[in-house]
Short mmCIF file of C-alpha atoms and ligand atoms in Angstrom, two decimals:
data_model
loop_
_atom_site.label_atom_id
_atom_site.label_comp_id
_atom_site.label_asym_id
_atom_site.label_seq_id
_atom_site.Cartn_x
_atom_site.Cartn_y
_atom_site.Cartn_z
CA MET O 247 2.03 -31.85 57.02
CA ILE O 248 -0.64 -29.68 55.70
CA ALA O 249 -3.25 -28.86 58.42
CA LEU O 250 -5.78 -31.57 58.77
CA SER O 251 -8.38 -32.19 61.55
CA LEU O 252 -8.20 -35.52 63.47
CA ALA O 253 -11.73 -36.41 61.86
CA GLU O 254 -10.25 -35.87 58.39
CA ILE O 255 -7.15 -37.93 59.12
CA ALA O 256 -9.39 -40.78 60.43
CA GLU O 257 -11.59 -40.60 57.37
CA ILE O 258 -8.54 -40.69 55.06
CA THR O 259 -6.98 -43.61 56.77
CA GLY O 260 -10.17 -45.39 57.27
CA GLY O 261 -9.32 -45.63 61.03
CA GLU O 262 -11.17 -45.35 64.24
CA LEU O 263 -10.49 -42.12 66.21
CA ARG O 264 -9.91 -42.45 69.94
CA LEU O 265 -9.55 -39.04 71.67
CA ALA O 266 -7.67 -38.32 74.69
CA GLY O 267 -7.25 -35.08 76.84
CA THR O 268 -8.90 -32.05 75.50
CA ASP O 269 -8.85 -33.13 71.93
CA SER O 270 -11.88 -33.16 69.78
CA ALA O 271 -12.58 -34.56 66.20
CA GLU O 272 -12.08 -30.83 65.10
CA THR O 273 -8.63 -30.64 66.64
CA VAL O 274 -6.11 -29.73 63.84
CA VAL O 275 -2.58 -31.22 63.46
CA ASP O 276 0.14 -30.19 61.07
CA GLY O 277 3.28 -31.61 62.23
CA VAL O 278 6.01 -33.94 61.11
CA VAL O 279 4.82 -37.51 60.29
CA ASP O 280 7.17 -40.23 60.98
CA THR O 281 7.75 -43.91 62.08
CA ASP O 282 10.86 -43.07 64.22
CA SER O 283 9.89 -41.84 67.60
CA ARG O 284 13.34 -40.17 67.96
CA VAL O 285 12.51 -37.44 65.31
CA MET O 286 9.24 -36.44 66.89
CA GLU O 287 8.82 -32.68 67.68
CA PRO O 288 6.06 -30.79 69.36
CA GLY O 289 2.84 -31.37 67.28
CA SER O 290 4.23 -34.57 65.33
CA ILE O 291 2.30 -37.51 64.18
CA PHE O 292 3.84 -40.85 65.22
CA VAL O 293 3.11 -43.92 63.02
CA ALA O 294 3.52 -47.11 65.05
CA LYS O 295 4.95 -49.62 62.64
CA PRO O 296 5.15 -53.25 63.53
CA GLY O 297 8.54 -54.61 62.48
CA ALA O 298 10.29 -57.89 62.36
CA GLU O 299 12.71 -56.98 65.15
CA THR O 300 10.85 -54.41 67.06
CA ASP O 301 7.40 -53.00 67.32
CA GLY O 302 6.64 -49.33 66.90
CA HIS O 303 3.85 -49.70 69.34
CA ARG O 304 6.37 -50.04 72.10
CA PHE O 305 7.65 -46.54 71.26
CA VAL O 306 4.49 -44.59 71.56
CA GLY O 307 5.35 -43.40 75.08
CA SER O 308 8.75 -42.09 73.84
CA ALA O 309 7.00 -40.39 70.88
CA ILE O 310 4.70 -38.49 73.08
CA LYS O 311 7.69 -37.51 75.28
CA GLY O 312 9.22 -35.97 72.10
CA GLY O 313 6.17 -34.05 71.47
CA ALA O 314 3.81 -36.37 69.32
CA VAL O 315 0.11 -35.22 69.63
CA LEU O 316 -1.36 -38.20 67.49
CA ALA O 317 -0.43 -41.91 67.14
CA ILE O 318 -1.57 -44.03 64.29
CA VAL O 319 -1.55 -47.44 65.56
CA GLU O 320 -2.84 -50.96 64.54
CA HIS O 321 -4.12 -51.83 68.15
CA PRO O 322 -5.08 -49.37 70.93
CA VAL O 323 -2.28 -48.30 73.13
CA ASP O 324 -2.76 -47.47 76.77
CA ASP O 325 -0.86 -44.17 76.57
CA GLU O 326 -2.73 -40.97 77.30
CA VAL O 327 -2.50 -39.91 73.62
CA THR O 328 -5.12 -39.40 70.87
CA GLN O 329 -4.86 -42.27 68.48
CA ILE O 330 -6.35 -43.50 65.19
CA VAL O 331 -6.67 -47.29 65.08
CA VAL O 332 -6.20 -48.58 61.62
CA ALA O 333 -5.93 -52.03 59.91
CA ASP O 334 -2.60 -51.46 58.43
CA VAL O 335 -0.33 -48.44 59.20
CA ILE O 336 1.70 -48.75 55.92
CA ASP O 337 -1.61 -48.45 54.02
CA ALA O 338 -2.73 -45.59 56.26
CA LEU O 339 0.55 -43.68 55.68
CA ALA O 340 0.11 -44.18 51.92
CA GLU O 341 -3.45 -43.07 51.74
CA LEU O 342 -2.56 -39.98 54.00
CA ALA O 343 0.28 -39.14 51.47
CA ARG O 344 -2.00 -39.59 48.49
CA GLU O 345 -4.60 -37.17 49.81
CA VAL O 346 -2.12 -34.60 50.99
CA VAL O 347 -0.28 -34.40 47.74
CA ALA O 348 -3.59 -34.41 45.81
CA ARG O 349 -4.82 -31.39 47.94
CA VAL O 350 -1.70 -29.41 47.42
CA ARG O 351 -1.58 -30.27 43.69
CA ALA O 352 -5.14 -29.06 43.32
CA LEU O 353 -3.78 -25.56 44.22
CA GLY O 354 -2.01 -25.78 40.73
CA ARG O 355 1.62 -24.96 41.71
CA LEU O 356 3.14 -28.25 42.64
CA ARG O 357 5.13 -30.35 40.12
CA ILE O 358 6.27 -33.87 40.87
CA VAL O 359 9.32 -35.82 39.55
CA GLY O 360 9.77 -39.44 40.17
CA ILE O 361 13.28 -41.08 39.66
CA THR O 362 13.97 -44.77 39.37
CA GLY O 363 16.90 -46.80 37.97
CA SER O 364 19.23 -49.49 39.28
CA ASN O 365 22.11 -46.87 40.06
CA GLY O 366 22.11 -43.27 40.63
CA LYS O 367 18.73 -42.45 42.00
CA THR O 368 19.91 -40.69 45.18
CA THR O 369 22.63 -38.79 43.27
CA THR O 370 20.14 -37.65 40.62
CA LYS O 371 17.57 -36.78 43.27
CA ASN O 372 20.25 -34.56 44.93
CA PHE O 373 21.33 -33.12 41.70
CA LEU O 374 17.80 -32.29 40.70
CA ALA O 375 16.85 -30.87 44.11
CA ARG O 376 19.87 -28.69 44.01
CA ILE O 377 18.78 -27.15 40.72
CA LEU O 378 15.15 -26.71 41.59
CA GLN O 379 15.61 -25.35 44.95
CA ASP O 380 16.50 -21.96 43.66
CA ASP O 381 13.28 -21.78 41.78
CA GLY O 382 10.95 -22.68 44.78
CA GLU O 383 10.57 -24.84 47.83
CA THR O 384 11.74 -28.36 46.98
CA VAL O 385 10.83 -31.39 48.99
CA ALA O 386 13.18 -34.47 48.36
CA PRO O 387 13.82 -37.41 50.47
CA ILE O 388 16.63 -37.54 53.01
CA ASN O 389 19.39 -39.85 51.82
CA SER O 390 17.95 -42.87 50.13
CA TYR O 391 14.35 -42.81 51.72
CA ASN O 392 12.52 -44.57 48.86
CA ASN O 393 10.57 -47.49 50.40
CA GLU O 394 7.02 -47.96 51.60
CA VAL O 395 7.84 -45.87 54.53
CA GLY O 396 10.44 -43.42 53.22
CA ALA O 397 8.47 -42.36 50.18
CA PRO O 398 5.26 -41.49 51.83
CA VAL O 399 6.96 -39.76 54.87
CA THR O 400 8.63 -37.61 52.31
CA MET O 401 5.49 -36.94 50.53
CA LEU O 402 3.86 -35.76 53.56
CA ARG O 403 6.49 -32.94 53.94
CA VAL O 404 4.69 -31.25 51.07
CA THR O 405 2.84 -28.19 51.97
CA GLU O 406 0.90 -25.34 50.28
CA ARG O 407 4.33 -23.42 49.82
CA THR O 408 5.94 -26.54 47.93
CA ARG O 409 6.66 -26.09 44.27
CA PHE O 410 8.62 -29.26 43.64
CA LEU O 411 8.53 -32.88 45.05
CA VAL O 412 11.47 -34.98 43.92
CA SER O 413 10.94 -38.60 44.79
CA GLU O 414 13.27 -41.49 44.43
CA PHE O 415 11.59 -44.96 43.88
CA GLY O 416 13.44 -48.15 44.44
CA ALA O 417 12.00 -51.38 43.15
CA ALA O 418 11.80 -53.63 46.28
CA ALA O 419 9.63 -56.03 44.28
CA PRO O 420 7.46 -56.21 41.29
CA GLY O 421 4.60 -53.78 41.82
CA SER O 422 6.33 -51.68 44.53
CA ILE O 423 7.14 -48.77 42.22
CA ALA O 424 3.48 -48.86 40.74
CA ARG O 425 2.16 -48.65 44.20
CA LEU O 426 4.24 -45.88 45.44
CA ALA O 427 4.50 -43.75 42.38
CA GLY O 428 0.82 -44.34 41.99
CA LEU O 429 0.21 -42.28 45.26
CA VAL O 430 1.40 -39.18 43.50
CA GLU O 431 1.19 -39.72 39.71
CA PRO O 432 4.43 -37.80 38.78
CA ASP O 433 4.49 -35.24 36.12
CA ILE O 434 7.88 -36.40 35.09
CA SER O 435 9.21 -39.92 35.35
CA VAL O 436 12.91 -40.16 35.04
CA VAL O 437 14.59 -43.74 34.27
CA LEU O 438 18.26 -43.91 34.72
CA MET O 439 19.31 -47.33 33.83
CA VAL O 440 18.33 -51.03 34.23
CA GLY O 441 21.13 -52.98 35.82
CA MET O 442 21.94 -55.92 37.90
CA ALA O 443 21.42 -54.12 41.24
CA HIS O 444 18.89 -55.95 43.36
CA ALA O 445 18.22 -58.21 40.30
CA GLY O 446 18.38 -61.37 42.39
CA GLY O 447 15.19 -60.57 43.88
CA PHE O 448 13.61 -60.25 40.45
CA GLY O 449 14.58 -63.33 38.76
CA GLY O 450 16.64 -61.41 36.22
CA ILE O 451 17.30 -58.14 34.28
CA GLU O 452 14.23 -58.33 32.04
CA GLU O 453 12.00 -58.50 35.11
CA THR O 454 14.05 -55.60 36.64
CA ALA O 455 13.28 -53.58 33.46
CA LYS O 456 9.58 -54.20 33.77
CA ALA O 457 9.67 -53.06 37.41
CA LYS O 458 11.44 -49.74 36.41
CA ALA O 459 8.84 -49.36 33.59
CA GLU O 460 6.14 -49.00 36.37
CA LEU O 461 7.30 -45.55 36.86
CA VAL O 462 6.42 -44.51 33.29
CA ALA O 463 3.08 -46.22 33.57
CA ALA O 464 2.38 -44.47 36.90
CA ALA O 465 2.96 -40.90 35.53
CA ARG O 466 0.23 -38.56 34.54
CA PRO O 467 -0.82 -39.19 30.88
CA ASP O 468 -0.04 -35.54 30.10
CA GLY O 469 3.29 -36.04 31.81
CA THR O 470 6.85 -36.43 30.39
CA ALA O 471 9.13 -39.38 30.49
CA VAL O 472 12.96 -38.51 30.79
CA LEU O 473 14.70 -41.54 29.40
CA ASN O 474 18.34 -42.49 29.17
CA VAL O 475 18.82 -43.50 25.62
CA ASP O 476 22.13 -45.09 26.06
CA ASP O 477 20.45 -48.04 27.98
CA ALA O 478 18.56 -49.95 25.36
CA ARG O 479 16.00 -51.32 28.08
CA VAL O 480 15.33 -47.82 29.10
CA ALA O 481 15.09 -46.36 25.53
CA ALA O 482 12.50 -49.17 25.00
CA MET O 483 10.25 -47.51 27.57
CA ARG O 484 9.52 -44.87 24.87
CA ALA O 485 6.86 -47.00 23.41
CA LEU O 486 4.89 -47.27 26.65
CA ALA O 487 5.08 -43.66 27.32
CA GLU O 488 4.06 -42.61 23.89
CA SER O 489 1.19 -45.27 24.12
CA ARG O 490 -0.08 -43.41 27.01
CA GLY O 491 0.15 -39.96 25.29
CA MET O 492 3.17 -38.87 27.19
CA ARG O 493 5.94 -36.67 26.06
CA VAL O 494 9.47 -38.31 25.81
CA VAL O 495 12.80 -36.46 26.19
CA GLY O 496 15.89 -38.50 25.78
CA PHE O 497 19.33 -37.88 27.47
CA GLY O 498 22.60 -39.71 26.99
CA GLN O 499 25.78 -39.69 24.99
CA SER O 500 24.31 -41.12 21.75
CA SER O 501 23.29 -38.93 18.86
CA ALA O 502 19.81 -40.05 19.47
CA ALA O 503 19.57 -38.00 22.80
CA ASP O 504 17.70 -34.59 22.93
CA ILE O 505 20.14 -33.46 25.75
CA ARG O 506 23.50 -34.95 25.09
CA ALA O 507 26.89 -35.06 26.80
CA HIS O 508 30.18 -35.60 24.88
CA ASP O 509 33.88 -35.06 25.27
CA ILE O 510 33.72 -36.51 28.92
CA GLU O 511 37.02 -36.19 30.71
CA VAL O 512 37.48 -37.64 34.15
CA THR O 513 40.02 -36.05 36.48
CA ALA O 514 40.87 -36.21 40.24
CA ALA O 515 39.39 -32.84 40.52
CA GLY O 516 36.02 -33.48 38.90
CA THR O 517 34.31 -34.64 35.74
CA HIS O 518 34.03 -32.34 32.67
CA CYS O 519 32.00 -32.60 29.58
CA VAL O 520 30.14 -30.55 26.73
CA ILE O 521 26.39 -30.57 27.23
CA GLU O 522 24.52 -30.17 23.94
CA ALA O 523 20.86 -29.03 24.12
CA ARG O 524 18.72 -27.57 21.34
CA GLY O 525 21.67 -26.77 19.17
CA GLU O 526 23.67 -24.98 21.90
CA ARG O 527 26.75 -26.20 23.51
CA TYR O 528 27.55 -25.69 27.22
CA PRO O 529 30.74 -26.75 29.23
CA LEU O 530 29.91 -28.62 32.37
CA HIS O 531 32.55 -29.01 35.23
CA LEU O 532 31.05 -31.40 37.70
CA ARG O 533 33.04 -31.67 40.86
CA VAL O 534 31.71 -35.10 41.62
CA LEU O 535 34.14 -37.91 40.47
CA GLY O 536 33.42 -40.37 37.72
CA ALA O 537 31.93 -40.42 34.04
CA HIS O 538 28.88 -42.23 35.47
CA HIS O 539 27.80 -39.09 37.28
CA ILE O 540 27.59 -37.32 33.89
CA THR O 541 24.65 -39.56 33.28
CA ASN O 542 23.04 -38.50 36.56
CA ALA O 543 23.94 -34.82 35.90
CA LEU O 544 22.32 -35.06 32.49
CA ALA O 545 19.24 -36.70 33.79
CA ALA O 546 18.74 -33.70 36.29
CA ILE O 547 19.42 -31.09 33.67
CA THR O 548 16.91 -32.80 31.44
CA ALA O 549 14.07 -33.03 33.94
CA ALA O 550 14.82 -29.43 35.12
CA GLY O 551 14.64 -28.39 31.47
CA VAL O 552 11.00 -29.93 31.34
CA LEU O 553 10.18 -27.77 34.38
CA GLY O 554 11.40 -24.61 32.81
CA VAL O 555 14.97 -24.28 34.04
CA SER O 556 17.42 -23.14 31.36
CA THR O 557 20.47 -25.48 30.65
CA ALA O 558 22.71 -22.70 31.63
CA ASP O 559 21.06 -22.14 35.09
CA ALA O 560 20.86 -25.88 35.73
CA ILE O 561 24.68 -26.28 34.85
CA ALA O 562 25.64 -23.31 37.03
CA ARG O 563 23.74 -24.68 40.08
CA LEU O 564 25.06 -28.30 39.40
CA GLU O 565 28.62 -27.00 39.45
CA THR O 566 27.98 -25.91 43.09
CA VAL O 567 27.55 -29.58 44.16
CA GLU O 568 30.64 -31.05 45.91
CA LEU O 569 29.36 -34.33 46.88
CA ALA O 570 26.74 -36.70 45.18
CA GLU O 571 25.79 -37.90 48.75
CA ARG O 572 27.86 -39.22 51.73
CA TRP O 573 29.77 -42.40 50.83
CA ARG O 574 29.09 -42.03 46.97
CA MET O 575 32.47 -41.48 45.41
CA GLN O 576 33.26 -39.36 48.45
CA PRO O 577 36.81 -38.06 48.32
CA MET O 578 38.72 -38.46 51.85
CA GLY O 579 42.31 -38.53 53.10
CA ASN O 580 44.89 -36.12 52.00
CA ASP O 581 46.97 -35.20 48.89
CA ARG O 582 49.47 -37.91 49.64
CA VAL O 583 46.92 -40.80 50.32
CA ARG O 584 43.66 -40.15 48.67
CA ILE O 585 40.63 -42.27 49.62
CA ILE O 586 37.46 -42.60 47.55
CA ASN O 587 34.75 -43.98 49.64
CA ASP O 588 32.07 -45.39 47.55
CA ALA O 589 30.98 -48.09 49.77
CA TYR O 590 27.32 -46.94 50.54
CA ASN O 591 26.31 -49.73 48.20
CA ALA O 592 27.49 -51.75 45.36
CA SER O 593 26.23 -53.57 42.19
CA PRO O 594 28.24 -54.80 39.36
CA ASP O 595 27.57 -51.63 37.36
CA SER O 596 28.55 -49.34 40.13
CA MET O 597 31.68 -51.38 40.99
CA ALA O 598 32.70 -51.19 37.27
CA ALA O 599 32.07 -47.48 37.15
CA ALA O 600 34.07 -46.84 40.32
CA LEU O 601 37.05 -48.95 39.27
CA ARG O 602 37.17 -47.24 35.92
CA THR O 603 37.13 -43.91 37.67
CA LEU O 604 39.95 -45.00 39.92
CA ALA O 605 42.08 -45.98 36.92
CA GLN O 606 41.15 -42.79 35.15
CA ILE O 607 42.03 -40.37 37.97
CA THR O 608 45.28 -41.98 38.91
CA GLY O 609 48.30 -40.22 37.56
CA PRO O 610 51.79 -41.39 36.61
CA GLY O 611 53.77 -42.27 39.59
CA GLU O 612 50.74 -42.84 41.60
CA ARG O 613 49.46 -46.37 42.53
CA THR O 614 45.80 -47.53 42.39
CA VAL O 615 44.44 -49.59 45.37
CA ALA O 616 41.02 -51.16 45.24
CA VAL O 617 39.63 -52.30 48.52
CA LEU O 618 36.53 -54.38 47.51
CA GLY O 619 33.85 -56.22 49.56
CA ALA O 620 30.99 -58.41 48.26
CA MET O 621 28.09 -57.22 46.17
CA SER O 622 24.89 -58.51 47.70
CA GLU O 623 21.36 -59.13 46.49
CA LEU O 624 22.61 -60.62 43.03
CA GLY O 625 20.91 -64.08 43.47
CA GLU O 626 22.13 -66.82 41.18
CA SER O 627 24.46 -64.62 39.06
CA ALA O 628 26.42 -63.53 42.14
CA GLY O 629 29.38 -65.90 41.48
CA GLU O 630 29.74 -64.82 37.93
CA GLU O 631 29.36 -61.14 38.63
CA HIS O 632 32.16 -61.22 41.35
CA ASP O 633 34.38 -63.14 38.73
CA ARG O 634 33.78 -60.39 36.35
CA ILE O 635 34.77 -57.60 38.61
CA GLY O 636 37.90 -59.40 39.56
CA LEU O 637 38.87 -59.72 35.92
CA LEU O 638 37.93 -56.10 35.43
CA ALA O 639 40.19 -54.95 38.17
CA VAL O 640 43.14 -56.66 36.69
CA ARG O 641 42.36 -55.63 33.21
CA LEU O 642 42.16 -51.94 34.42
CA ASN O 643 45.63 -52.56 35.94
CA ILE O 644 44.61 -51.82 39.40
CA GLN O 645 47.96 -52.40 41.21
CA ARG O 646 46.73 -53.52 44.47
CA ILE O 647 43.44 -55.40 45.02
CA VAL O 648 42.55 -55.83 48.54
CA VAL O 649 39.34 -58.19 48.93
CA VAL O 650 37.63 -58.17 52.22
CA GLY O 651 35.40 -60.89 53.59
CA HIS O 652 34.49 -64.55 52.68
CA GLU O 653 31.47 -63.60 50.52
CA ALA O 654 33.76 -61.84 48.08
CA ARG O 655 36.14 -64.71 47.74
CA ARG O 656 35.40 -65.33 44.04
CA LEU O 657 36.53 -61.76 43.22
CA TYR O 658 39.74 -62.49 44.74
CA LEU O 659 40.10 -65.86 42.99
CA SER O 660 39.29 -64.33 39.67
CA ALA O 661 41.67 -61.58 40.03
CA VAL O 662 44.46 -64.01 40.96
CA GLY O 663 43.48 -66.33 38.14
CA GLU O 664 43.78 -63.39 35.68
CA GLY O 665 47.00 -62.50 37.39
CA SER O 666 48.48 -59.64 35.34
CA TRP O 667 52.19 -59.05 36.23
CA ASP O 668 51.71 -55.69 38.10
CA SER O 669 48.57 -56.43 39.84
CA GLU O 670 48.90 -58.03 43.37
CA ALA O 671 45.76 -59.25 45.11
CA VAL O 672 45.19 -60.09 48.75
CA HIS O 673 42.21 -61.60 50.69
CA LEU O 674 41.59 -60.53 54.18
CA PRO O 675 38.91 -61.85 56.45
CA ASP O 676 37.30 -58.67 57.73
CA GLN O 677 37.43 -54.97 58.16
CA ASP O 678 39.86 -54.91 60.98
CA ALA O 679 42.38 -57.12 59.37
CA ALA O 680 42.02 -54.88 56.13
CA PHE O 681 42.51 -51.76 58.16
CA GLU O 682 45.78 -53.22 59.91
CA TYR O 683 47.08 -54.36 56.47
CA LEU O 684 46.29 -50.96 54.80
CA ARG O 685 47.80 -49.00 57.70
CA THR O 686 51.17 -50.29 56.96
CA GLU O 687 50.93 -50.98 53.24
CA LEU O 688 49.66 -47.55 52.02
CA ARG O 689 52.12 -44.97 51.10
CA ASP O 690 52.38 -41.61 49.43
CA GLY O 691 50.86 -41.49 45.98
CA ASP O 692 48.22 -44.06 46.65
CA ARG O 693 44.69 -43.66 45.24
CA VAL O 694 42.53 -45.95 47.25
CA LEU O 695 38.88 -46.81 46.10
CA VAL O 696 36.72 -48.60 48.90
CA LYS O 697 33.59 -50.24 47.71
CA SER O 698 31.15 -52.91 48.87
CA SER O 699 27.54 -53.52 49.23
CA ASN O 700 25.82 -51.64 52.17
CA SER O 701 25.36 -54.82 54.22
CA VAL O 702 29.17 -55.50 54.19
CA GLY O 703 29.72 -52.06 55.64
CA LEU O 704 33.23 -51.13 54.03
CA ARG O 705 31.98 -47.57 54.24
CA HIS O 706 33.18 -47.63 57.80
CA LEU O 707 36.60 -48.94 56.77
CA GLY O 708 36.70 -45.94 54.30
CA ASP O 709 35.91 -43.62 56.97
CA ARG O 710 38.78 -45.02 59.15
CA LEU O 711 41.26 -44.65 56.39
CA GLY O 712 40.03 -41.26 55.73
CA GLU O 713 40.77 -40.28 59.29
CA LEU O 714 44.09 -42.03 59.39
CA PHE O 715 45.31 -40.05 56.39
CA SER O 716 43.59 -36.79 57.15
N1 ATP W 129 24.98 -44.38 36.10
C1 ATP W 129 25.66 -45.00 36.98
N2 ATP W 129 26.33 -46.27 36.57
C2 ATP W 129 26.95 -46.87 37.48
N3 ATP W 129 27.23 -46.65 38.81
C3 ATP W 129 26.48 -45.55 39.17
C4 ATP W 129 25.68 -44.64 38.34
N4 ATP W 129 25.24 -43.67 39.09
C5 ATP W 129 25.56 -43.89 40.33
N5 ATP W 129 26.42 -44.90 40.47
C6 ATP W 129 27.10 -45.50 41.62
O1 ATP W 129 26.02 -46.28 42.17
C7 ATP W 129 26.12 -46.30 43.64
C8 ATP W 129 24.88 -45.75 44.32
O2 ATP W 129 24.44 -44.40 43.93
P1 ATP W 129 23.16 -43.85 44.40
O3 ATP W 129 23.05 -43.98 45.81
O4 ATP W 129 23.07 -42.57 43.84
O5 ATP W 129 22.15 -44.84 43.79
P2 ATP W 129 20.70 -45.32 44.17
O6 ATP W 129 20.04 -45.83 42.92
O7 ATP W 129 20.13 -44.45 45.04
O8 ATP W 129 21.15 -46.65 45.06
P3 ATP W 129 20.15 -47.46 46.22
O9 ATP W 129 19.40 -48.42 45.36
O10 ATP W 129 21.16 -48.07 47.02
O11 ATP W 129 19.32 -46.43 46.86
C9 ATP W 129 27.29 -45.29 43.95
O12 ATP W 129 28.43 -46.09 44.15
C10 ATP W 129 27.45 -44.51 42.79
O13 ATP W 129 28.60 -43.96 42.60
MG1 MG W 130 19.24 -44.54 46.91
#
């Protein structure tokens, strides 16, 4: 964090400062801010977050051992540490992030990009951070830190040296993007797609679209909306952006796009396409698997372009990226048995995209195997969506469909019901049973996709298979 005095932090967070040791109100702190006591370093600020299962106030002692010099708490703790007592630590964290980013922005160099969408946020964030880092210090969240803790904790890593902040915003509930993006008012709002991911919590896709549009509404009025014109619900956000006086740049495969991709070719070695921007054409050879990642790459190239990075430079930097992120279309195994571990999470759109990729990258004489677990957070449409994926797997001629877990039963039943002659489906109760089955079943030439929602945890099965065939 930028250097602030204890008095300033107390004022920003509206808290009561309780000094310990030799500290005074003028003592300056500038360390890492986090709610996790395990990541404390000398000089850190520990935020004691009460949780459903465990209460951060119990870990103040271990945070101090780790080097924390200040605790932000909701009730005083005994430990010999300087503390600021606030009404709500999440609000305090948010206000601190708002102030720190505002102070750095006032220096005139910092540019902020917000990214949202039902799928692809983390991938696009990584692509864009990779492009921007060559032009200046870039702060971006670790993994998927995009919630009420992860977003401000990331923002607080911004310092006077930072040129770019790339933030990912997930829609936990209506209003959550407005609140978190409102802390920083992005210069650029990127909206990737509106899909069924987490739609159960929103009562449907139109409500999800409204939640994503909050990122456009949260941007600075002199900012830019970077919109996927291939998704009608995202393209429709142009009206909102323009009504706020924002510039709009569209990306996608349709001819309506300002930055366009065409001639997409999906192979086991990577994904190729032609990028067309301002009348020029550039080949892109992305090492990341799957046509869906072209959308994310385009979004990153487009946002980087708004920040002054040429298309040629953006492409050259993107081509160095080997992996979108751990457990996202991650190639494992060996040349004989290839595993694609895409089980960080799953929604109907990302399941479909992964299955299509599996079918596209499998050559003649090779066999497609899909190891699939449930998609969670779909609410009422869960049954129907699992049916649809079962059908799709058969229609794509996936040769062996291995369904894992009771929750994914409808996927299995619909695959069996559709029953094409060369598809064979099995249903296994859990990961261990699936591992035992696959250990004997898999053979040379198999191309194996492993995919489920995060809560089902098939990423671990993917890792085990990757190791078995390494
Ligand atoms: N445009 C896309 N269409 C369909 N699937 C996609 C798309 N982009 C990424 N995916 C897939 O969606 C899954 C999640 O990707 P990623 O982690 O980048 O998204 P996210 O939006 O950050 O997800 P989360 O909400 O879980 O944080 C991966 O399986 C990835 O391959
Ligand atoms: Mg994410």
